[in-house]
Coordinates of C-alpha atoms and ligand atoms in Angstrom, one line a residue:
X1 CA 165.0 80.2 135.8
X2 CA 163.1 78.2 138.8
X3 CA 164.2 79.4 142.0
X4 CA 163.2 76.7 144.2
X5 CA 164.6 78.1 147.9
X6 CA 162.5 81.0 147.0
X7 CA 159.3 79.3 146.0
X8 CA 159.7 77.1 149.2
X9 CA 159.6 80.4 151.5
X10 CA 156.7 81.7 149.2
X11 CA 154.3 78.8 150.0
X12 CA 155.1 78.4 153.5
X13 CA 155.1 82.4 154.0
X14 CA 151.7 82.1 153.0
X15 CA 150.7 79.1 154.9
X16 CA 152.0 80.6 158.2
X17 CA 150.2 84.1 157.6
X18 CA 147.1 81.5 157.1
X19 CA 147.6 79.7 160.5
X20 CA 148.9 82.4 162.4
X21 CA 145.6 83.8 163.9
X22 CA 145.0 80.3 165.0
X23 CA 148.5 78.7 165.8
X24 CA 149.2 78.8 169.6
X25 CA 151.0 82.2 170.5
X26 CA 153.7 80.6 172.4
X27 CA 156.5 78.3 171.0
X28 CA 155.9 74.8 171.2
X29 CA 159.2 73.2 170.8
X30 CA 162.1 73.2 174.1
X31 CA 165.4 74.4 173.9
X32 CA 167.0 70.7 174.0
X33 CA 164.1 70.0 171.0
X34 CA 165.6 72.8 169.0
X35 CA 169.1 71.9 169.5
X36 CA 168.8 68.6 168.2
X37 CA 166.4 69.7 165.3
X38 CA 169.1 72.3 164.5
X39 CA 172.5 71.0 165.2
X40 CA 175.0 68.8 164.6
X41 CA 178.4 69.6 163.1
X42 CA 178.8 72.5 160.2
X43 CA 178.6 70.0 157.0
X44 CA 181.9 69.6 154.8
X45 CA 179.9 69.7 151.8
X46 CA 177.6 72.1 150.3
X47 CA 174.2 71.5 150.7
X48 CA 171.2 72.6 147.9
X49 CA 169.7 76.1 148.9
X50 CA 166.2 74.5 148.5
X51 CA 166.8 71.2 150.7
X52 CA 168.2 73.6 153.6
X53 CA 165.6 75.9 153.6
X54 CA 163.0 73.3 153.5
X55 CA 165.1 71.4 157.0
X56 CA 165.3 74.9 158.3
X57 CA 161.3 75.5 158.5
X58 CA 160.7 71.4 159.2
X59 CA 163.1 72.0 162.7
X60 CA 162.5 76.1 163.6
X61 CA 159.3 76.1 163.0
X62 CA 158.0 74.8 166.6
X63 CA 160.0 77.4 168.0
X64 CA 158.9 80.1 166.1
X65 CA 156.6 82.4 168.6
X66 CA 153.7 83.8 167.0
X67 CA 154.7 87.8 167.5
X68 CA 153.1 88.8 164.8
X69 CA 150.1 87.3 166.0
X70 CA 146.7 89.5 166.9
X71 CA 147.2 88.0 170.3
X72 CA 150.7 88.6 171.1
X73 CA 150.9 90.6 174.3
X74 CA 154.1 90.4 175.1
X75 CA 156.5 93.1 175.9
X76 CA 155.8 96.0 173.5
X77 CA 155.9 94.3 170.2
X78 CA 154.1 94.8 166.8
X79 CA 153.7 92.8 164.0
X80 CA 154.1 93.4 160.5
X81 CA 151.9 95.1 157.9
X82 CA 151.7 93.3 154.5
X83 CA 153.8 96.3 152.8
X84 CA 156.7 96.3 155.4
X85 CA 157.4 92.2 155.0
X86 CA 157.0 92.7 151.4
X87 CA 159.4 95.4 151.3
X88 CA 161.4 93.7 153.9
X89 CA 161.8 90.9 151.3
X90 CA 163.0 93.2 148.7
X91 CA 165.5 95.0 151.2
X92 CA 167.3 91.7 150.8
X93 CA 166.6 91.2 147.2
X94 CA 168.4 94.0 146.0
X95 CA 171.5 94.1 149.3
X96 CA 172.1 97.4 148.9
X97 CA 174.4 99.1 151.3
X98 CA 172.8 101.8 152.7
X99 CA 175.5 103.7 154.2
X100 CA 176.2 105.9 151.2
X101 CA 174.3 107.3 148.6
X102 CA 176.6 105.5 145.9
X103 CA 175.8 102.3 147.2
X104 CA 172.0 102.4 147.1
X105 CA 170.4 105.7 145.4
X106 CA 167.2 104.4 145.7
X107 CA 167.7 103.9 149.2
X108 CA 169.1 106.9 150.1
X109 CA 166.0 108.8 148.2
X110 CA 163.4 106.3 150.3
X111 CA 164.9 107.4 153.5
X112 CA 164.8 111.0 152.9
X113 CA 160.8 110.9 151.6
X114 CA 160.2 108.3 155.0
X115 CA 162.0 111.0 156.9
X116 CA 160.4 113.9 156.0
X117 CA 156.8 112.5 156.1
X118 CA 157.7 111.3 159.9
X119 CA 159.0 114.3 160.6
X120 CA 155.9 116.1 159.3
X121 CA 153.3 113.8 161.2
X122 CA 154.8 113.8 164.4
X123 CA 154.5 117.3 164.3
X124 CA 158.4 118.0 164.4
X125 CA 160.6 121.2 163.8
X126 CA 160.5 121.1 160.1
X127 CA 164.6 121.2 159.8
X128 CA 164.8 118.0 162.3
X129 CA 167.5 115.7 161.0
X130 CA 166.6 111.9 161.2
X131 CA 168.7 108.2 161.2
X132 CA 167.2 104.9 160.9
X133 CA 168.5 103.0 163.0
X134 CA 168.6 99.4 164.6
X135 CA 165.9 100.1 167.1
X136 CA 165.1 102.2 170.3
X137 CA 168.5 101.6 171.8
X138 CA 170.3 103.1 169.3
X139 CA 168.1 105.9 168.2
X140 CA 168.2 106.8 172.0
X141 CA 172.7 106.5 172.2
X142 CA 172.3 108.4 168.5
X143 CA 170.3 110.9 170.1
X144 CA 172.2 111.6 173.1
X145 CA 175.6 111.4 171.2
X146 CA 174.4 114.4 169.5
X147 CA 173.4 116.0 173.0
X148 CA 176.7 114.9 174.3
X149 CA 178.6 116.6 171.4
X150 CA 176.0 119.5 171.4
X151 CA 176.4 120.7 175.5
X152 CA 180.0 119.6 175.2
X153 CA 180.3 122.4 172.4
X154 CA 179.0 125.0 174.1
X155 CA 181.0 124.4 177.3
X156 CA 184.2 124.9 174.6
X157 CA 185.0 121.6 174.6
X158 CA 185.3 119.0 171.4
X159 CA 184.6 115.7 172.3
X160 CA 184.7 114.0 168.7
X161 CA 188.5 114.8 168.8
X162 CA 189.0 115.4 172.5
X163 CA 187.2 112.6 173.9
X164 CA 186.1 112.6 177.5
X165 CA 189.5 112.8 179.4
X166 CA 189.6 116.1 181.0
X167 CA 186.4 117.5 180.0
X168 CA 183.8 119.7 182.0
X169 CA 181.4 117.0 183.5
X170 CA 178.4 116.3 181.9
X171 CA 175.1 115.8 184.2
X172 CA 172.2 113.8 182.7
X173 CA 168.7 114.2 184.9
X174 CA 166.6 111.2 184.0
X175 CA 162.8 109.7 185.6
X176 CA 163.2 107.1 188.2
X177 CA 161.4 105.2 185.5
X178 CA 163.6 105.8 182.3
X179 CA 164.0 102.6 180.2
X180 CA 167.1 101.0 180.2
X181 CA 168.4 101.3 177.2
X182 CA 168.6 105.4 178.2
X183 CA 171.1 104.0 181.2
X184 CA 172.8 102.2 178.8
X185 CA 173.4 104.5 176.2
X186 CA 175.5 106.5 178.7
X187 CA 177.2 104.0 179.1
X188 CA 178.4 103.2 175.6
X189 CA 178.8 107.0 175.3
X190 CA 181.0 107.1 177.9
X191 CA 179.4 109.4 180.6
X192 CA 178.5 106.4 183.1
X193 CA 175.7 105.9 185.3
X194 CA 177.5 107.7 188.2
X195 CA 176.5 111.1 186.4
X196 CA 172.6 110.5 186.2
X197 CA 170.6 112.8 189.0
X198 CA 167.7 110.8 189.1
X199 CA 163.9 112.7 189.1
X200 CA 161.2 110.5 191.2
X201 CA 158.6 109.5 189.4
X202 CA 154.7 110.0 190.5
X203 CA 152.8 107.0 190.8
X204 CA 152.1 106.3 186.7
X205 CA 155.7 106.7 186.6
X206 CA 155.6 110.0 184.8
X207 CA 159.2 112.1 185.6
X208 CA 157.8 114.7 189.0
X209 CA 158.6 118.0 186.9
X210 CA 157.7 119.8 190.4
X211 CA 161.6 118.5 191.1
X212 CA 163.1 119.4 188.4
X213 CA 164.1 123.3 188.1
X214 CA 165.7 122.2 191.9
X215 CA 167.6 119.9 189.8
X216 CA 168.7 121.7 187.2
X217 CA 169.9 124.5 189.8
X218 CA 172.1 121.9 191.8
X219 CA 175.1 122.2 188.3
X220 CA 175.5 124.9 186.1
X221 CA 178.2 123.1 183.3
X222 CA 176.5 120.6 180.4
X223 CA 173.2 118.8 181.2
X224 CA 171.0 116.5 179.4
X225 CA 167.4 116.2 180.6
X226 CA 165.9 112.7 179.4
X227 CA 162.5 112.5 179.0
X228 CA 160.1 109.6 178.2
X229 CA 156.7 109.6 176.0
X230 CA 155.2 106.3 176.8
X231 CA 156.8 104.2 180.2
X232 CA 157.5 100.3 179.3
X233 CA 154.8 99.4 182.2
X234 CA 152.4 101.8 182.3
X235 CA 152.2 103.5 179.1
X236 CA 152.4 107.2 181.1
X237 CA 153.9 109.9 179.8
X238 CA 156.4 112.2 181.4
X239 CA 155.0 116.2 181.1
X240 CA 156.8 117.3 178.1
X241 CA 155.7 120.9 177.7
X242 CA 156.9 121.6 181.6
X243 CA 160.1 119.7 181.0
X244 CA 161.5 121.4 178.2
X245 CA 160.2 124.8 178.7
X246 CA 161.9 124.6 181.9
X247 CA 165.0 122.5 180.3
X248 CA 165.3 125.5 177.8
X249 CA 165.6 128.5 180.1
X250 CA 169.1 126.5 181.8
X251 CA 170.5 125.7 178.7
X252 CA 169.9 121.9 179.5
X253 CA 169.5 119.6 176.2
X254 CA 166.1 118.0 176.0
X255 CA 166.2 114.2 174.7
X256 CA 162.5 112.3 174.2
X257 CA 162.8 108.5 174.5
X258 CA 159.6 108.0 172.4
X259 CA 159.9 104.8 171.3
X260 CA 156.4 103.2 172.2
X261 CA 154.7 107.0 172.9
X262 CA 155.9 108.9 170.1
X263 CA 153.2 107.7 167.9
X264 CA 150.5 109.3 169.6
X265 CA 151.5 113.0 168.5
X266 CA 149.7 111.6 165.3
X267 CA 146.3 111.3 166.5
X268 CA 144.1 113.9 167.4
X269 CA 142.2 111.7 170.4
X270 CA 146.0 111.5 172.2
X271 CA 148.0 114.1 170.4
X272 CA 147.1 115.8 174.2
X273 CA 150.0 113.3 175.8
X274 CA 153.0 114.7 173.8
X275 CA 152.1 118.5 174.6
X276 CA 155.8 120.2 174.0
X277 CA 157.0 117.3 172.1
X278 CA 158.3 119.8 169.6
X279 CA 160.4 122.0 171.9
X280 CA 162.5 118.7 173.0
X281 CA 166.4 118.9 171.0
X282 CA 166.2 114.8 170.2
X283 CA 163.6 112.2 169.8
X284 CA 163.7 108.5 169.5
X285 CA 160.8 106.4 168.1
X286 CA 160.7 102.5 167.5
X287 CA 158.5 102.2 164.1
X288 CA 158.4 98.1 165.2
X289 CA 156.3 99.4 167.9
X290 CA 152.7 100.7 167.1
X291 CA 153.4 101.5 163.5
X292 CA 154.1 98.0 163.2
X293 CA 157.3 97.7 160.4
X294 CA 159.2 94.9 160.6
X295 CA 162.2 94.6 163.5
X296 CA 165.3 96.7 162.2
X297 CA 163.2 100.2 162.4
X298 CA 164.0 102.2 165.3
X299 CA 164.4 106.3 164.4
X300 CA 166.4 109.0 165.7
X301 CA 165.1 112.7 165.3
X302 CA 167.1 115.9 165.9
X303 CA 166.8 119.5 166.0
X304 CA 170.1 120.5 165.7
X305 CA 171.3 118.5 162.1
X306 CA 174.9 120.2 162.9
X307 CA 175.3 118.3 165.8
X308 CA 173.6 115.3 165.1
X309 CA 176.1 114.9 161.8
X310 CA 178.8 116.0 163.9
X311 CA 178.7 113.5 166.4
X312 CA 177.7 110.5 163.7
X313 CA 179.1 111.5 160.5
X314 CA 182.4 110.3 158.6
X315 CA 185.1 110.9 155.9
X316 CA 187.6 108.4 154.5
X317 CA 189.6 108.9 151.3
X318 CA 188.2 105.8 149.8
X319 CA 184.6 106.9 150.2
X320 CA 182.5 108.8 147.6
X321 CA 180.7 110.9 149.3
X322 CA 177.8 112.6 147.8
X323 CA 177.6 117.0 147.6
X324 CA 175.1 118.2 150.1
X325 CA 172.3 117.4 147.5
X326 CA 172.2 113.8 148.3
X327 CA 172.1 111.9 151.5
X328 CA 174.5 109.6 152.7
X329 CA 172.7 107.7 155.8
X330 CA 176.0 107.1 157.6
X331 CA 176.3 110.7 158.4
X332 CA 173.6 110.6 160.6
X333 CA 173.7 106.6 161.7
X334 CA 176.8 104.9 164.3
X335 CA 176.1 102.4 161.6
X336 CA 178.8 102.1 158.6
X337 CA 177.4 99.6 156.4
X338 CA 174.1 98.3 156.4
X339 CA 170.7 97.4 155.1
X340 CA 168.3 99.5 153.6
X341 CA 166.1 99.7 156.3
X342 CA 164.0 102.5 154.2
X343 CA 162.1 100.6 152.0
X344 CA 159.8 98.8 154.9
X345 CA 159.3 102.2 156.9
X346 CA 158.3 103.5 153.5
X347 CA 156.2 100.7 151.8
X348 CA 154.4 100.3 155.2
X349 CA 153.5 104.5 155.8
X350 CA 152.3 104.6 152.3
X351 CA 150.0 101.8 152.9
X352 CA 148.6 102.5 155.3
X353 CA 148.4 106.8 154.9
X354 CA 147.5 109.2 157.6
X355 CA 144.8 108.1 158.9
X356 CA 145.6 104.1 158.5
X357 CA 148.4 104.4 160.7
X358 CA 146.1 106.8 163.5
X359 CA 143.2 104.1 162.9
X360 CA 146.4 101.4 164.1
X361 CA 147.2 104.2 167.2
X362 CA 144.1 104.6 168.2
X363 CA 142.4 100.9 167.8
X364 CA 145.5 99.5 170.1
X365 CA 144.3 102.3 173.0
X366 CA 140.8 101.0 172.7
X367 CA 141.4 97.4 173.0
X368 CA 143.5 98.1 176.1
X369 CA 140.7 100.0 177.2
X370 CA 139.0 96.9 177.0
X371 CA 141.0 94.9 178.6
X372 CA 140.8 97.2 181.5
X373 CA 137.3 97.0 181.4
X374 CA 136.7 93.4 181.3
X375 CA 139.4 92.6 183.8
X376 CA 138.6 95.0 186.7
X377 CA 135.3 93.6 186.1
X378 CA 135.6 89.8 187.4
X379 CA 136.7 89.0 191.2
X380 CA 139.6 89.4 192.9
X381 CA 141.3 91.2 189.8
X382 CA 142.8 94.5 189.9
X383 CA 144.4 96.8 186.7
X384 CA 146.5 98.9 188.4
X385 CA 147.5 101.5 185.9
X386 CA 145.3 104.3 184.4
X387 CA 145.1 102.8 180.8
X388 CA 146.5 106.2 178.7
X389 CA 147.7 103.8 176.0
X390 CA 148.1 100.5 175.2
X391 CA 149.5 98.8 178.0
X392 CA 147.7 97.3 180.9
X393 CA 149.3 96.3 184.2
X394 CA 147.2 93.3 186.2
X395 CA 147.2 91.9 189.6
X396 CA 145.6 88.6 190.8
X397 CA 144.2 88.8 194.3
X398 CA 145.0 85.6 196.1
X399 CA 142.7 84.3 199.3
X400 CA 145.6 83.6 201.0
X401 CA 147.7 86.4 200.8
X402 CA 150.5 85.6 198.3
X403 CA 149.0 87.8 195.5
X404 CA 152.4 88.0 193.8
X405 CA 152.5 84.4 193.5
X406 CA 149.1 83.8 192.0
X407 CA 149.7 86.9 189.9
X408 CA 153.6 84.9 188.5
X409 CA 151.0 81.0 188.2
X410 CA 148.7 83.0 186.4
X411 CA 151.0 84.7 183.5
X412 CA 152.7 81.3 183.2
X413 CA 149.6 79.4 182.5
X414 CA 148.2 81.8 180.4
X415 CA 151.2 81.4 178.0
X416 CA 151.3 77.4 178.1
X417 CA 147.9 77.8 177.1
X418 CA 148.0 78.8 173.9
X419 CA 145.6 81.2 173.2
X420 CA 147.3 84.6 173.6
X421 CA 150.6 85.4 175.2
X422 CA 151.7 88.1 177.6
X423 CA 154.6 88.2 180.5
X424 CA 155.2 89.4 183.8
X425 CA 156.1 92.4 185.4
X426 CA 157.3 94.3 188.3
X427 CA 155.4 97.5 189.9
X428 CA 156.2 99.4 192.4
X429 CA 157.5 96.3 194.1
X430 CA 154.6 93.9 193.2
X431 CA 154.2 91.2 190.6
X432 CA 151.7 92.4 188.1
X433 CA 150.8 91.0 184.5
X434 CA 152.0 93.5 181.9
X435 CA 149.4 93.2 178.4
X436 CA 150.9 95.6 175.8
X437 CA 148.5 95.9 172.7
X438 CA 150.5 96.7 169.8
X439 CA 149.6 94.6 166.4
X440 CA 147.9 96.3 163.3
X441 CA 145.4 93.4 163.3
X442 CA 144.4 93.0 167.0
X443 CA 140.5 93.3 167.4
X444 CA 137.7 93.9 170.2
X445 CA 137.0 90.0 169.2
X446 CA 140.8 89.2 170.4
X447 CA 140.5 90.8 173.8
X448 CA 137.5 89.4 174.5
X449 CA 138.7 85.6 173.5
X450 CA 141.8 86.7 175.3
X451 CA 140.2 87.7 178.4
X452 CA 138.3 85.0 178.3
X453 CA 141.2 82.6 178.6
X454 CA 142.9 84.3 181.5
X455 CA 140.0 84.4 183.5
X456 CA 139.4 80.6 182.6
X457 CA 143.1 80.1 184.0
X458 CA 142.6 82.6 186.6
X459 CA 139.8 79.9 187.7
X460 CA 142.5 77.6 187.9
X461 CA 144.6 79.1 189.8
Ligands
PLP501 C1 161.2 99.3 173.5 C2 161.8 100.5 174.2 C3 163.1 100.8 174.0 C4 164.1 100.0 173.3 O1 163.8 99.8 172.0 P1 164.5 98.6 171.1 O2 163.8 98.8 169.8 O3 164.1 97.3 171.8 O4 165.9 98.8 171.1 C5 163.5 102.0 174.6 N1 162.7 102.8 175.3 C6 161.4 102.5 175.5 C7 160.5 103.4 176.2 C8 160.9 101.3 174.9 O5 159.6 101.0 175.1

């Protein structure tokens, strides 16, 4: 039986994977473009799968930006490996619902192989329990929902049934540079932001350990020390080793927001940066990020499974649950039903092995090396971040004075023109140009046509 909708996305998949290296990086199309390409009332009638998918890439395809694209720079964003968007496909092929082992065993099987060889790369405590979830977010609120339940346990207190009315206080010591998502995890986990003692952070933004043990000292009930491998701007990494062998000797629960970093403890050249990672309690990693899998990839770790399935897990009467042989991923998910994220993480780690997914680490540092290197080079340009990763923080010198707004002209032109795209930042109170290398395809060719172009616009400006 022709499938038509599906050939349609078939010949313009490959026609945009084609383009993409040359298509402009930046969307093309406006807002009011794309609302009048795209709207209009919901139709009465129903419309043939093939005709709507073919009006759905005529009017999105303008604003479609080109993430995926070897010159993306944007945020911290990867593209896709050939195995993760074919496996992506079949993910929605076969719809199964992940949530319990009965509703997808080839799923469920997936996750646990992905699991384990994740936990084995990244150099883990070989009993960790793992979820996939959403993204960073949640495997950070999975993560500290399982240090919530775990320092709440020990202080005698059950918060699954309990809750949080009337229970011992719970202190959470975070970087002055956490990401935002660790802020807002505690709030969807009820603990607030009132709670957080916030560390300063040294000038890569790396948590001042020197402050800590004073910290820790300040509150003797439940505490949750959050720690960061990789900083959204800089790329720095907070001392782990210090951090958790101090952490350890007050009881304190040690959670790793690892989502860009957490890669690293892969490869032997910056394995050095996550020293300790495997004394933390809880880890969170965004396999979107460097290991480039397609969006819907974010992983919790744990080392203590009992209280990782005790604050996620669930019984209903209607459920089948599997025996302990068989893994069902809502025990260890906030998620109920949902996709079966598996197959992508799995299809794309087996492509590329090992080393493939080191070579991806490790190519990413080098071309922000370059970057660095080219851009310090030409006049009144300054990188302002020791480059221990792959991002790169840039500031625009202006003859007049106003360097932040030269810096904001700069990043704008650069996206309108087309070549690669990158965004703003702030740092340490000044306008800077954050470049984030991240894709699986992104060469020493790209930077150099890349920094090419901003300097051309830097001209400009
Ligand atoms: C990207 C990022 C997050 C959030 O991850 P999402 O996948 O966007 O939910 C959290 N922490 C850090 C350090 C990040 O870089």
């Amino acid at each position: 039986m022709a499938r038509e909708e599906l050939d349609e996305v078939l010949r313009y998949a490959s026609q945009f994977l084609a383009e993409l290296p040359e298509r402009p990086v930046g969307w093309t199309a406006g807002v009011e473009e794309l609302r009048a390409a795209l709207g209009g009332p919901l139709p009465e009638d129903p419309q043939p799968p093939a005709e709507v998918i073919r009006r759905l890439i005529k009017a999105a395809d303008a604003g479609i930006v080109g993430t995926t694209s070897p010159r993306y720079f944007g945020f911290v964003i990867g593209g896709s490996t050939p195995s993760s968007l074919a496996a992506d496909w079949l993910t929605s092929l076969w719809d199964q619902n992940a949530g319990l082992f009965v509703g997808g065993p080839a799923a469920s099987v997936v996750e646990e192989v992905a699991g384990k060889w994740l936990v084995d790369m990244l150099g883990l405590p070989s009993n960790s329990s793992f979820g996939l979830v959403s993204g960073g977010q949640m495997a950070n609120f999975t993560g500290l929902a399982a240090a919530r339940h775990h320092v709440l346990a020990r202080a005698g207190w059950d918060v699954e049934t309990r809750g949080l009315q009337g229970a011992p206080v719970v202190r959470v010591i975070v970087g002055a540079e956490r990401h935002s998502t660790i802020d807002r995890s505690l709030r969807f986990l009820g603990l607030g932001t009132e709670n957080l003692r916030l560390l300063e952070a040294d000038e890569q933004g790396r948590m001042r350990v020197d402050l800590l043990e004073a910290a820790l000292g300040e509150y003797d009930g439940p505490t949750i020390v959050c720690a960061q491998a990789g900083n959204v701007n800089t790329g720095s990494f907070d001392p782990l080793r210090p951090i958790c062998e101090i952490s350890r000797r007050q009881n304190a629960w040690v959670h790793v927001d690892g989502a860009i970093g957490l890669w690293v403890a892969a490869s032997e050249e910056f394995r050095h940066s996550t020293d300790g990672l495997e004394l933390a309690d809880s880890w969170a990693a965004d396999a979107h990020k460097l290991l480039n899998v397609s969006y819907d990839s974010g992983i919790v770790f744990c080392a203590h499974p009992e209280s990782h399935q005790a604050a996620m897990g669930v019984r209903a009467a209607y459920l089948i649950h599997s025996d302990t042989n068989e893994r069902d991923s809502m025990d260890w998910n906030p998620e109920f039903s949902r996709r079966a994220r598996g197959f992508a993480l799995y299809a794309a780690m087996r492509a590329l092995g090992r080393s493939g997914i080191v070579e991806i680490v490790e190519r990413c540092g080098a071309c922000a090396r370059r970057f660095k290197e080219h851009l310090s080079a030409a006049p009144r340009v300054e990188v302002l971040n020791d480059v221990v990763l792959n991002q790169v923080l840039v500031r625009f010198l202006a003859p007049d004075g106003d360097h932040d707004a030269r810096t904001r002209a700069i990043v704008k032109g650069v996206q309108d023109e087309g070549t690669c795209w990158l965004s703003g930042s702030e740092w340490h109170g000044m306008a800077v140009m954050r470049i984030s290398v991240s894709n699986w395809q992104t060469t020493a060719g790209d930077v150099d046509r890349s920094v090419e172009a901003i300097l051309r616009v830097a001209q400009a400006h």
